[in-house]
Tab-separated table of C-alpha atoms in Angstrom:
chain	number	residue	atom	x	y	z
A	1	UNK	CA	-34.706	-59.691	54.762
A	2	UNK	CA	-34.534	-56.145	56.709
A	3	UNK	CA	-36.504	-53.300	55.796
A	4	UNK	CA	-34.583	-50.617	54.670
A	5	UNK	CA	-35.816	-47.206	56.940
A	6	UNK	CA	-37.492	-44.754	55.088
A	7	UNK	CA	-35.849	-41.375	54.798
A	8	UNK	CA	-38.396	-39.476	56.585
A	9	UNK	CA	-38.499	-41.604	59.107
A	10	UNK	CA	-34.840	-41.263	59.299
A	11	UNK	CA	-35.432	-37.452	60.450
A	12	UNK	CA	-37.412	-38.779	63.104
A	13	UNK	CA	-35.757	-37.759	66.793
A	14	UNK	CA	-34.482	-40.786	68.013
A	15	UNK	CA	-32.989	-42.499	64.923
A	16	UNK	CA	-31.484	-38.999	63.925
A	17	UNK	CA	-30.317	-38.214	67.865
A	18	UNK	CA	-28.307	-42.021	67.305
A	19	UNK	CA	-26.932	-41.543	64.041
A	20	UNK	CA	-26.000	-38.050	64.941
A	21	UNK	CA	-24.225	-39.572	67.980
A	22	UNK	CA	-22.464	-42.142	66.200
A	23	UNK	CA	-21.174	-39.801	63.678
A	24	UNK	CA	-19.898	-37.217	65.654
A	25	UNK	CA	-18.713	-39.537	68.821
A	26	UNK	CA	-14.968	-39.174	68.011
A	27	UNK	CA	-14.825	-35.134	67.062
A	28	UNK	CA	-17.287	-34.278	70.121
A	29	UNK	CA	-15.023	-36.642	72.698
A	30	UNK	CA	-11.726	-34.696	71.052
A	31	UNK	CA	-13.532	-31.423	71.620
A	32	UNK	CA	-14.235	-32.086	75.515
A	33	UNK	CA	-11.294	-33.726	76.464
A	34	UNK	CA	-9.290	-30.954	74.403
A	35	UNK	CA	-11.270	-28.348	76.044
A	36	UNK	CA	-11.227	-29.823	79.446
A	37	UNK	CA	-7.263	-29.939	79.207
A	38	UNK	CA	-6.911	-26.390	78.366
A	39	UNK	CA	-9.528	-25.174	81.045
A	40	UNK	CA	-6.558	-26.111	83.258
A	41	UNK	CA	-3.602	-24.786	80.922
A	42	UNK	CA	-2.017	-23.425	84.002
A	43	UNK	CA	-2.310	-25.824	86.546
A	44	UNK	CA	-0.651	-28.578	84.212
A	45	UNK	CA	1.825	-25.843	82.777
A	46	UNK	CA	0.886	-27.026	79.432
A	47	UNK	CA	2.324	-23.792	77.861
A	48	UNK	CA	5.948	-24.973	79.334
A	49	UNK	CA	5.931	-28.632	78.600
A	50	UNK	CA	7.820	-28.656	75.313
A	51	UNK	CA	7.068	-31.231	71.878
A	52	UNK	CA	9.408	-33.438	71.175
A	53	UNK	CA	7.779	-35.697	69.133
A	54	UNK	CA	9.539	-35.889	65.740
A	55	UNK	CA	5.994	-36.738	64.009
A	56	UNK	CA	4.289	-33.804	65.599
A	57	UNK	CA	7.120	-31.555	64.782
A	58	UNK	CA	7.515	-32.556	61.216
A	59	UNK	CA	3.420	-32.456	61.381
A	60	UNK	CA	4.297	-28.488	62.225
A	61	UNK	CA	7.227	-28.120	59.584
A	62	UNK	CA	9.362	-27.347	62.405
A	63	UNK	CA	13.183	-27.688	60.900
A	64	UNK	CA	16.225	-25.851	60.816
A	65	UNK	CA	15.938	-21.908	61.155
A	66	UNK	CA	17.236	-20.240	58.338
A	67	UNK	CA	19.704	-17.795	60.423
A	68	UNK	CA	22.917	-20.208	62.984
A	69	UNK	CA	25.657	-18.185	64.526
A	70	UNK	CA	28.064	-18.969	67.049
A	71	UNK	CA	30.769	-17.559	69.150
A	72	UNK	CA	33.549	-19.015	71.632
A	73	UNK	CA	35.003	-16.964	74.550
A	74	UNK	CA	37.207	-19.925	75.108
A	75	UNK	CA	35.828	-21.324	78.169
A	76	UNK	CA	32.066	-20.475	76.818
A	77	UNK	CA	30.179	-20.722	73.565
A	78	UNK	CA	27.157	-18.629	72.697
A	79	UNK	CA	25.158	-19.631	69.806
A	80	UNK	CA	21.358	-18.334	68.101
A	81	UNK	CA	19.649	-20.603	66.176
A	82	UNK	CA	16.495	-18.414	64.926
A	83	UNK	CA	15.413	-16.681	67.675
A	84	UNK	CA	16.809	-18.957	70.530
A	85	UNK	CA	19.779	-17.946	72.239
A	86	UNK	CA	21.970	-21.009	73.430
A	87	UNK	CA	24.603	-21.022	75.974
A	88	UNK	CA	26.559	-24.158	76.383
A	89	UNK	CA	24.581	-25.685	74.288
A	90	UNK	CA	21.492	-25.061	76.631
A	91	UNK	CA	18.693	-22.289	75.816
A	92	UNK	CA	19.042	-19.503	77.606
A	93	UNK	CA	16.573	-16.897	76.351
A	94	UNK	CA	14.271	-16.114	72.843
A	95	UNK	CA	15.337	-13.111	71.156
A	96	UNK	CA	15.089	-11.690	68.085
A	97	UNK	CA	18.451	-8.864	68.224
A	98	UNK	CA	21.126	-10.944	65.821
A	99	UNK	CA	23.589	-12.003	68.546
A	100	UNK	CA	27.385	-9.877	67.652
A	101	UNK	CA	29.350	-12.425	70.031
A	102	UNK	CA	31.278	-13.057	73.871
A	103	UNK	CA	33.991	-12.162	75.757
A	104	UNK	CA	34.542	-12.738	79.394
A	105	UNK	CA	36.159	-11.249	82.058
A	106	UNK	CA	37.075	-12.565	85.679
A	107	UNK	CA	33.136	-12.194	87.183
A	108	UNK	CA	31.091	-12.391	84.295
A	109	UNK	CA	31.040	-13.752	81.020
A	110	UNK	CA	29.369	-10.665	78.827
A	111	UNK	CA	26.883	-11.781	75.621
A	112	UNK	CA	26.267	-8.830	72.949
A	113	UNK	CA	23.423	-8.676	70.882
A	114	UNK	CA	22.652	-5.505	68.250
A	115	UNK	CA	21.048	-3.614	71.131
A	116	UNK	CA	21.548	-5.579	74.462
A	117	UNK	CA	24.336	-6.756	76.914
A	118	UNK	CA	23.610	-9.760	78.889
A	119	UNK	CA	25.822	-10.042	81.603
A	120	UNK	CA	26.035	-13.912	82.673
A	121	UNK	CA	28.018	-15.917	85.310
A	122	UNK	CA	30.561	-18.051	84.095
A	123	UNK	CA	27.189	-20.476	85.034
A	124	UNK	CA	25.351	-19.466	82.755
A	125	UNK	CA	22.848	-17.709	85.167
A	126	UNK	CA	21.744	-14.110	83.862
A	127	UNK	CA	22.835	-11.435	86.253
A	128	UNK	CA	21.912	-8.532	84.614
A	129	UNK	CA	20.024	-7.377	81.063
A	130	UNK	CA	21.545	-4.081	79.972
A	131	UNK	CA	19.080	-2.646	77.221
A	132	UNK	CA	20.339	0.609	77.508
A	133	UNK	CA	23.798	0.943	75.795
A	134	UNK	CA	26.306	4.156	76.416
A	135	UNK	CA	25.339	6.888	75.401
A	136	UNK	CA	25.587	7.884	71.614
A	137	UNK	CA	25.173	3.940	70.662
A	138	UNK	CA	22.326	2.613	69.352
A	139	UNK	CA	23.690	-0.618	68.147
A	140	UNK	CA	26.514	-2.837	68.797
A	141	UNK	CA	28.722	-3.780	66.338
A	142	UNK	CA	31.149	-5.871	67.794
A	143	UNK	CA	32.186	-6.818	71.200
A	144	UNK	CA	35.409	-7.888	72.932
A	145	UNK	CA	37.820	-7.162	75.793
A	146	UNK	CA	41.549	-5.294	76.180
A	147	UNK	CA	44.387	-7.018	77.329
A	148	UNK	CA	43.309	-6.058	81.099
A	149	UNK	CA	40.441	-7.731	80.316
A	150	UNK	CA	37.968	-4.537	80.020
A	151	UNK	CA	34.977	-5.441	78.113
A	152	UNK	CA	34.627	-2.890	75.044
A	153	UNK	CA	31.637	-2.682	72.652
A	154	UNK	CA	32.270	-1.124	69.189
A	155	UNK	CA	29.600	0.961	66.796
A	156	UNK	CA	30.807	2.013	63.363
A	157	UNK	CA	34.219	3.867	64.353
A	158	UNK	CA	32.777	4.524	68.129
A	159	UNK	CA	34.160	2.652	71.058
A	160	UNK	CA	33.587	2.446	74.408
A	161	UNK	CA	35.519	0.452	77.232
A	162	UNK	CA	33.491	-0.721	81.093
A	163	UNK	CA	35.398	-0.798	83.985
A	164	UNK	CA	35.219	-4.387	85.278
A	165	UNK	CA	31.192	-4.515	86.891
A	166	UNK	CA	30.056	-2.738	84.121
A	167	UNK	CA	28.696	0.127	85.600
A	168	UNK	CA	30.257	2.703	83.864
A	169	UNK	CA	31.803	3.331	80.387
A	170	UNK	CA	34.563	5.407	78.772
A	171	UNK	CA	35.444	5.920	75.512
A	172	UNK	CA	38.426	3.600	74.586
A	173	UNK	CA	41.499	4.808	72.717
A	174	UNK	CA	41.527	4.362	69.164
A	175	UNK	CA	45.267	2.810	69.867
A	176	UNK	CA	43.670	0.566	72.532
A	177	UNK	CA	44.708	-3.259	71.584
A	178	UNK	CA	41.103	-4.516	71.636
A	179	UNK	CA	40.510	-8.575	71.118
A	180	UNK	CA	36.770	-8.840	69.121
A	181	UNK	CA	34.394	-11.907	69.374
A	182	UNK	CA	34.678	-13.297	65.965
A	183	UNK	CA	32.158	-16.011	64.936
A	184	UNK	CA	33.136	-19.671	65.380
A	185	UNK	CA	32.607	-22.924	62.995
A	186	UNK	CA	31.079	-25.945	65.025
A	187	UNK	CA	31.031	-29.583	64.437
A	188	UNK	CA	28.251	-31.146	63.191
A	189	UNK	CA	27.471	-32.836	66.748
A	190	UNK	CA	26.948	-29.703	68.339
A	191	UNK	CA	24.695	-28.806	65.400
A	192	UNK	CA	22.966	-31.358	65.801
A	193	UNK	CA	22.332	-31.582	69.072
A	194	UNK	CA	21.480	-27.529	69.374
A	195	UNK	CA	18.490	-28.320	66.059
A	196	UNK	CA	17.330	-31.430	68.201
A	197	UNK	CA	16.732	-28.980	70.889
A	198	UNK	CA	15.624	-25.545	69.193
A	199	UNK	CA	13.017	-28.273	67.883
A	200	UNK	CA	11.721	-29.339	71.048
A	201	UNK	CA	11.743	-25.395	72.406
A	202	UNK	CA	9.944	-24.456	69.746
A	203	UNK	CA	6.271	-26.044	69.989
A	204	UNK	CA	4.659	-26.322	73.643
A	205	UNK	CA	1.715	-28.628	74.570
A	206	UNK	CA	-1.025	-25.657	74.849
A	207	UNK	CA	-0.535	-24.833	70.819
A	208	UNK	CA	-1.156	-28.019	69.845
A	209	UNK	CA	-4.115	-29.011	72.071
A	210	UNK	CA	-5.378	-25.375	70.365
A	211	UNK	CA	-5.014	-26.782	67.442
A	212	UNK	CA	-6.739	-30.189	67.879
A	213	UNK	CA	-9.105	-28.226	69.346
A	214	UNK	CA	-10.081	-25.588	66.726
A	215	UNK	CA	-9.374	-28.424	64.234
A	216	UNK	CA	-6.677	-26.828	62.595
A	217	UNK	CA	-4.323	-29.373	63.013
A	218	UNK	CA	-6.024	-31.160	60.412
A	219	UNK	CA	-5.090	-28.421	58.195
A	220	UNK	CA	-7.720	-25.541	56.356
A	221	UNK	CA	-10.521	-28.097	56.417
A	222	UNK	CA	-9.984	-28.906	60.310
A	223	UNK	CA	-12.195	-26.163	61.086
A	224	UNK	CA	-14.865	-26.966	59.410
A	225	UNK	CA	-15.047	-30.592	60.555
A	226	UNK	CA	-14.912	-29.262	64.317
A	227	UNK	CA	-17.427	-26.615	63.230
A	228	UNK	CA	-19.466	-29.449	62.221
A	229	UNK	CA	-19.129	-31.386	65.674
A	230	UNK	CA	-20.303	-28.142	67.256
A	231	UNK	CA	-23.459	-28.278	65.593
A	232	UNK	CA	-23.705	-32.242	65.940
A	233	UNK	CA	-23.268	-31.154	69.654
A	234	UNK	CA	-26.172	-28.819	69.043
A	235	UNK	CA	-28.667	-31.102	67.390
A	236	UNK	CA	-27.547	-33.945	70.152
A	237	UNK	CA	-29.286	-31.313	72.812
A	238	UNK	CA	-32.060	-30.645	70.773
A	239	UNK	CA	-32.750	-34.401	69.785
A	240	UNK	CA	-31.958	-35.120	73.150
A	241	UNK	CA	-35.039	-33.107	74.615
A	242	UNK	CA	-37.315	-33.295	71.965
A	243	UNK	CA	-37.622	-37.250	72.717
A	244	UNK	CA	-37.370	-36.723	76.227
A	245	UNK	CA	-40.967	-34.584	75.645
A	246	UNK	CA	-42.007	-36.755	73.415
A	247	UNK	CA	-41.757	-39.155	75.911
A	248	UNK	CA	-43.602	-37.914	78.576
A	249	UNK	CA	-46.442	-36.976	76.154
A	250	UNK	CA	-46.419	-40.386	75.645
A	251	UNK	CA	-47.179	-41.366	79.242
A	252	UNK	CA	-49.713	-38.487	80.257
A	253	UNK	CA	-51.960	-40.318	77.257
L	1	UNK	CA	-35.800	20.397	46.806
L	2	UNK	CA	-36.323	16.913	47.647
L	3	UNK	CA	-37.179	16.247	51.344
L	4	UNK	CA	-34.517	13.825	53.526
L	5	UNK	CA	-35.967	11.652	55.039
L	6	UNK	CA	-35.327	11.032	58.669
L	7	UNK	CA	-34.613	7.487	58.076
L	8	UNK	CA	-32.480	7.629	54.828
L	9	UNK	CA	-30.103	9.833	56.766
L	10	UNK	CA	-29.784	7.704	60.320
L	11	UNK	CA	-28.420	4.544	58.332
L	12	UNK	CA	-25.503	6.489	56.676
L	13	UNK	CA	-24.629	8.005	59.672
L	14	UNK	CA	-25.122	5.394	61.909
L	15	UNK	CA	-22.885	3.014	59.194
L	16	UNK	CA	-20.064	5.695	59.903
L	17	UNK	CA	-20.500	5.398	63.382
L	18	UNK	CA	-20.129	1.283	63.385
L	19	UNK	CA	-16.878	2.372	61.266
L	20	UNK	CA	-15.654	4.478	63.807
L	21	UNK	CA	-16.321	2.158	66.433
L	22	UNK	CA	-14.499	-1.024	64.330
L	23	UNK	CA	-11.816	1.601	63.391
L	24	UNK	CA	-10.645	2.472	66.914
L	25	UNK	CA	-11.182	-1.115	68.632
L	26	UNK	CA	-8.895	-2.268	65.209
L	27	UNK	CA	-6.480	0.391	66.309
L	28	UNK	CA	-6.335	0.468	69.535
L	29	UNK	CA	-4.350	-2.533	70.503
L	30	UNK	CA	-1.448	-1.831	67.423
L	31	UNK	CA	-0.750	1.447	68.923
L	32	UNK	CA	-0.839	0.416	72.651
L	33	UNK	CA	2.526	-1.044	72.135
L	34	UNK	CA	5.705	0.693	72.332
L	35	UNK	CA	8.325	2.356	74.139
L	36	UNK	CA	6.362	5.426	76.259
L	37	UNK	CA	9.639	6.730	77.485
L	38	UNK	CA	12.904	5.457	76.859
L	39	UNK	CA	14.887	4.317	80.633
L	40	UNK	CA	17.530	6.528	79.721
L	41	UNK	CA	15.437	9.502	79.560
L	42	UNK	CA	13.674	8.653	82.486
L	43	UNK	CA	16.684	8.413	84.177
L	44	UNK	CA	17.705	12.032	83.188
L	45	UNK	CA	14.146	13.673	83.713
L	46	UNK	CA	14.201	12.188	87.159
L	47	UNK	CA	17.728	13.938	88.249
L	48	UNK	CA	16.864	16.388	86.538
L	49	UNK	CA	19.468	15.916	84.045
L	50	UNK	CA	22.561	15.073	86.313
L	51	UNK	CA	21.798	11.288	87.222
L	52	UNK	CA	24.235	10.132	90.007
L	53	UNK	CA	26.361	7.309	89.230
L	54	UNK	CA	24.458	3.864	89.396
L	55	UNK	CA	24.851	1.321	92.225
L	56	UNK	CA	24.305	-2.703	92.342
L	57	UNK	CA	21.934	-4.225	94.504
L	58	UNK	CA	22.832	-8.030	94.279
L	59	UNK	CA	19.786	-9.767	94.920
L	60	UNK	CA	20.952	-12.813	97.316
L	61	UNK	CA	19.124	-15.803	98.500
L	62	UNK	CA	17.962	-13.903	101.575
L	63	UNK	CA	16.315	-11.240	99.414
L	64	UNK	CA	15.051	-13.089	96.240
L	65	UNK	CA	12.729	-14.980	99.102
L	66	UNK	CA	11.450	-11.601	99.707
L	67	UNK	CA	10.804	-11.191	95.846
L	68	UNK	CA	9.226	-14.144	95.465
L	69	UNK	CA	6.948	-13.187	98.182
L	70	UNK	CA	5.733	-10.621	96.240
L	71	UNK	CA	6.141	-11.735	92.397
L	72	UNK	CA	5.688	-15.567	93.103
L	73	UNK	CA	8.839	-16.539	91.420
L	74	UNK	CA	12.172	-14.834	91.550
L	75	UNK	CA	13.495	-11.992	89.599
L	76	UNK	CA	15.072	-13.114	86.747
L	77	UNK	CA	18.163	-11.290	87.412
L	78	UNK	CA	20.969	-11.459	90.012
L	79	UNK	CA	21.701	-8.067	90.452
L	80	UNK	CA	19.901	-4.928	89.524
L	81	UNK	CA	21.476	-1.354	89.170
L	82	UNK	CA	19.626	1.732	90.699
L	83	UNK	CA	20.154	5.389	91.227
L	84	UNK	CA	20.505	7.112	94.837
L	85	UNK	CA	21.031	10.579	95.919
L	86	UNK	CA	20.660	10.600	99.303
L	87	UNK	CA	16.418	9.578	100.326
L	88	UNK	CA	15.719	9.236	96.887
L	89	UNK	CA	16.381	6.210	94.867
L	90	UNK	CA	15.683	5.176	91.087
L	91	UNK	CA	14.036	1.774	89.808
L	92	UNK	CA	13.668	0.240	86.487
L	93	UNK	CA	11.697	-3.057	86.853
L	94	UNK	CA	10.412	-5.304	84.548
L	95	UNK	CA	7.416	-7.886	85.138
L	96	UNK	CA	5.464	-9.915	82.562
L	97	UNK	CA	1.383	-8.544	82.675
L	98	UNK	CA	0.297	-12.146	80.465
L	99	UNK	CA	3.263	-12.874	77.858
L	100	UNK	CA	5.393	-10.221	77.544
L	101	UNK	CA	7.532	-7.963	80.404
L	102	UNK	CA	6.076	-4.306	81.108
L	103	UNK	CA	9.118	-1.995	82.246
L	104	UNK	CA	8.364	0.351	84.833
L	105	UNK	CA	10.273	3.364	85.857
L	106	UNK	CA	9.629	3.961	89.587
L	107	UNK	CA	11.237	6.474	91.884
L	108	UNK	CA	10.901	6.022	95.922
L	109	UNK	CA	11.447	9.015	97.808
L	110	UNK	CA	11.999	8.786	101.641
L	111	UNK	CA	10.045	5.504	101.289
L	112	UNK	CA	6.791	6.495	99.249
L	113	UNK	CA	6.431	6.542	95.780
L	114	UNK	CA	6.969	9.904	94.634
L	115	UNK	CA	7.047	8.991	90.448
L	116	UNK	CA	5.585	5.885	88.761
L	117	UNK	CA	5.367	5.681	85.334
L	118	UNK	CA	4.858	2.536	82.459
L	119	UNK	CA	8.308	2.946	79.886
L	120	UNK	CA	7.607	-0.121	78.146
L	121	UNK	CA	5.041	-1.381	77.163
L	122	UNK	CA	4.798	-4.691	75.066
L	123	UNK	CA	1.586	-6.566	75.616
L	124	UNK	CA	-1.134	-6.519	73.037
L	125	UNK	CA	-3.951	-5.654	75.863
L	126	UNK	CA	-3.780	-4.025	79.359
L	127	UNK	CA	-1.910	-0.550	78.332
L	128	UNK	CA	-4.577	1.558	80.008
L	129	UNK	CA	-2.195	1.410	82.891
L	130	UNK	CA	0.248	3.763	81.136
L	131	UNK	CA	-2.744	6.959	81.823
L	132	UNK	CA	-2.231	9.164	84.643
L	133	UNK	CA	-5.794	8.254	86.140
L	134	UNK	CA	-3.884	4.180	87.168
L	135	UNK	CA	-0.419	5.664	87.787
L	136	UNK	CA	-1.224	8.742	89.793
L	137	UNK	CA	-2.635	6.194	92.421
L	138	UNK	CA	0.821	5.469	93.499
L	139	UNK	CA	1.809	8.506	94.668
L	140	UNK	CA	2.827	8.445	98.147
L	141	UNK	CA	1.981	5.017	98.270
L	142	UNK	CA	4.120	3.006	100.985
L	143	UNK	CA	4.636	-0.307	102.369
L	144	UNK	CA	2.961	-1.184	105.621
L	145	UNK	CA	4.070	-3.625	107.841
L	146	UNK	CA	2.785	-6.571	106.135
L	147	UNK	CA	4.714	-5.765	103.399
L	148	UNK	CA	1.462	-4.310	101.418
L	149	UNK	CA	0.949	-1.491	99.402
L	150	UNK	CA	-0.523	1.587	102.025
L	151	UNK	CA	-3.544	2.038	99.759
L	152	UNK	CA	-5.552	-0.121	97.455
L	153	UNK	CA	-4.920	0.461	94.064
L	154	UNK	CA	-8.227	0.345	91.667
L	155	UNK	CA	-8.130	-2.100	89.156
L	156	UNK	CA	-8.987	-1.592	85.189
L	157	UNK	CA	-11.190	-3.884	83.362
L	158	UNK	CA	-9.724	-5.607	80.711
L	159	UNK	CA	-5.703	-5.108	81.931
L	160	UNK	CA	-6.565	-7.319	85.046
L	161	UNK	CA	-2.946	-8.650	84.429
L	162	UNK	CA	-1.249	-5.462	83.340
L	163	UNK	CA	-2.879	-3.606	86.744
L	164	UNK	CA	-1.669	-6.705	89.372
L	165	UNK	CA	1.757	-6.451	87.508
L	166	UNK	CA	2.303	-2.997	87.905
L	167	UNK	CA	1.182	-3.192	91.344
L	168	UNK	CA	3.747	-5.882	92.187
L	169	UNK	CA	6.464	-3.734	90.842
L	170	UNK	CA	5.431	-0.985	92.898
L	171	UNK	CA	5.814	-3.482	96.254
L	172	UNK	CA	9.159	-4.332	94.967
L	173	UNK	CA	10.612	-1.152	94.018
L	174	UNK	CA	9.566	-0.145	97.854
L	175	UNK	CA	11.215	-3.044	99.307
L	176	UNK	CA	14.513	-2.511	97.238
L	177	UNK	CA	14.504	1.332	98.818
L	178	UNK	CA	14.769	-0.097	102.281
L	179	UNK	CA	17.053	-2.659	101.637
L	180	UNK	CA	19.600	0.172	100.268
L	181	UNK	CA	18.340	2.942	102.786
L	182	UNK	CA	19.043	0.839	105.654
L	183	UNK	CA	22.029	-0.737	104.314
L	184	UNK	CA	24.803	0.306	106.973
């Protein structure tokens, strides 16, 4: 029969140096290897590789945003899903300005949201950010061209018309026949496929190896068990060279 | 009257102190943050109130190389719009310090800097660059021939990103006045 180890002798260095070991194997190798990987956060881009694990992103609670809005020019259709601005169905920038709508004219297809112009080409490529309206506006109501195909931007009662490279703008006549961006209904393909990818856009590599490594992807007590693999780490050092000078004690005798 | 003793009056006021100190570095970052001067203002206090009409400088394949010579990726625009009267010419840039872009307002005048100043600033660290003791190093600051700034430029500890950024912008904004000074 084997002899059950008495608990002070349990204490001892080595047996507590191998238990401690065993114990905290898994947390300490998740705290290197986490650690390790974000030493180098920029050399493997981990902040730009997106999640698209649908357990990890459920894990998160990522779903749909609260706030969807979309908007056909006719050739082009502009859409926010939270923050995410979408053109085409592809992301083209994060904001958090509620998007007004589109119109386009023969260069550029123009985006409006409450306090910005994005000026795109009919690519989708951004050619110019306009965050400083006309003057007098501080918000944009609405957004749309005249029947030359000036782009006009509306606040309250005030509008203003841009000549066509929207350099420069006038104040439009009240008589002006003016065609707004009104918001669009899509299918539920195009939904779907625009949540699929808000989804993957919205969690990046770097915050979750953050969060394995703090531990608080395990939720509130993840910290704690990683705080404990810290100090396993700790007494591993100290067990570690206690029995190494215990050791060589042991030989000088 | 009871006598104070040295000691009983050192921990109060050293407790206040600690506040202080905990106070400001709490406060500090919040108020960092924040639109210093609007672009459009800028603008106006630069032409003294009668800006000349803006221009386009498309920024073609040729010339985003140059950019990305200087920013290490290209500007994420295809055109940018600046302001000219005659050697002098107006630049609103933006460049991200660590997350977020810091807008610049940078006039070039007969090819040195002749006004730099942060607009926009929206990082939570690094705004120490906004002070006149960072931004008055740029005056009459030039590019030499290796495309460089003519002086160094002293960094700040702690806005490591914010300074490099800034100095960047500076490069560019230089290199956009020659390409529309010498532009036939």
């Amino acid at each position: 029969m084997r002899r059950r180890t008495p608990f002070r002798a349990q204490l001892r260095p080595a047996p507590l140096h191998r238990r401690v070991g065993i114990g905290a194997a898994l947390f300490i190798i998740v705290l290197a290897v986490s650690g390790l990987l974000l030493n180098h956060t920029d050399t493997l881009k981990l902040d730009q590789r997106q999640v698209d694990s649908s357990l990890l992103l459920q894990w998160y609670g990522i779903d749909m945003p609260d706030q969807a809005s979309h908007y056909d020019s006719g050739s082009h259709r502009i859409s926010q899903l939270g923050e995410q601005i979408y053109f085409n169905s592809q992301p083209l920038l994060s904001s958090k300005q509620p998007l007004i709508g589109i119109t386009s004219n023969e260069q550029l297809t123009i985006v409006a949201l409450s306090n910005t112009l994005l000026l795109l080409s009919h690519e989708g490529e951004l050619v110019e950010r306009l965050d400083t309206l006309p003057q007098g506006m501080h918000k944009i109501d609405a957004i749309g061209s005249d029947t030359d195909g000036n782009v006009a931007i509306r606040q309250g009662e005030r509008m203003v018309v841009a000549d066509q490279e929207l350099l420069s703008w006038q104040a439009a006549a009240p008589q002006l026949n003016i065609k707004w961006s009104q918001a669009s209904q899509v299918d539920a393909a195009y939904s779907k496929n625009l949540l699929s990818n808000y989804r993957q856009q919205t969690l990046d590599y770097e915050r979750v190896l953050l969060d394995l490594h703090s531990g608080r992807l395990f939720g509130q007590w993840g910290p704690y068990v990683m705080d404990a693999a810290a100090v396993a780490m700790v007494l591993l050092a100290l067990t570690g060279l206690w029995r190494s000078l215990k050791g060589r004690a042991r030989k000088r005798c | 009257m009871p006598a104070v003793s040295p000691k009983s009056s050192l921990v109060p006021s050293l407790a206040m102190l600690l506040f202080a100190l905990a106070w400001l570095l709490a406060a500090t970052p919040a108020a960092a943050r924040g639109t210093y001067l609007p672009p459009a203002d800028f603008i106006q206090q630069s032409f003294a109130n009668q800006p000349p009409a803006p221009k386009l400088l498309w920024l073609d394949k040729e010339l985003q190389k140059s950019v990305n010579t200087i920013l290490g990726h290209d500007y994420p625009a295809l055109r940018l719009r600046y302001w000219r009267q005659q050697q002098r010419s107006l630049w609103v840039l933006e460049e991200i310090g660590k997350e977020q872009p810091i807008t610049l307002g940078i006039v070039v005048n007969a090819g040195a800097i002749e006004t730099f100043e942060v607009l926009i600033f929206r990082e939570s660290r690094g705004s120490e660059i906004r002070h006149p003791f960072f931004t008055r190093q740029f005056d009459k600051v030039s590019l030499d021939q290796d495309g460089q700034l003519s002086s160094t430029v002293d960094g700040i500890s702690g806005a490591t990103l914010s300074v490099r950024a800034a100095t960047r912008l500076a490069r560019l904004a230089l290199l956009f006045h020659q390409q529309v000074v010498n532009r036939p």
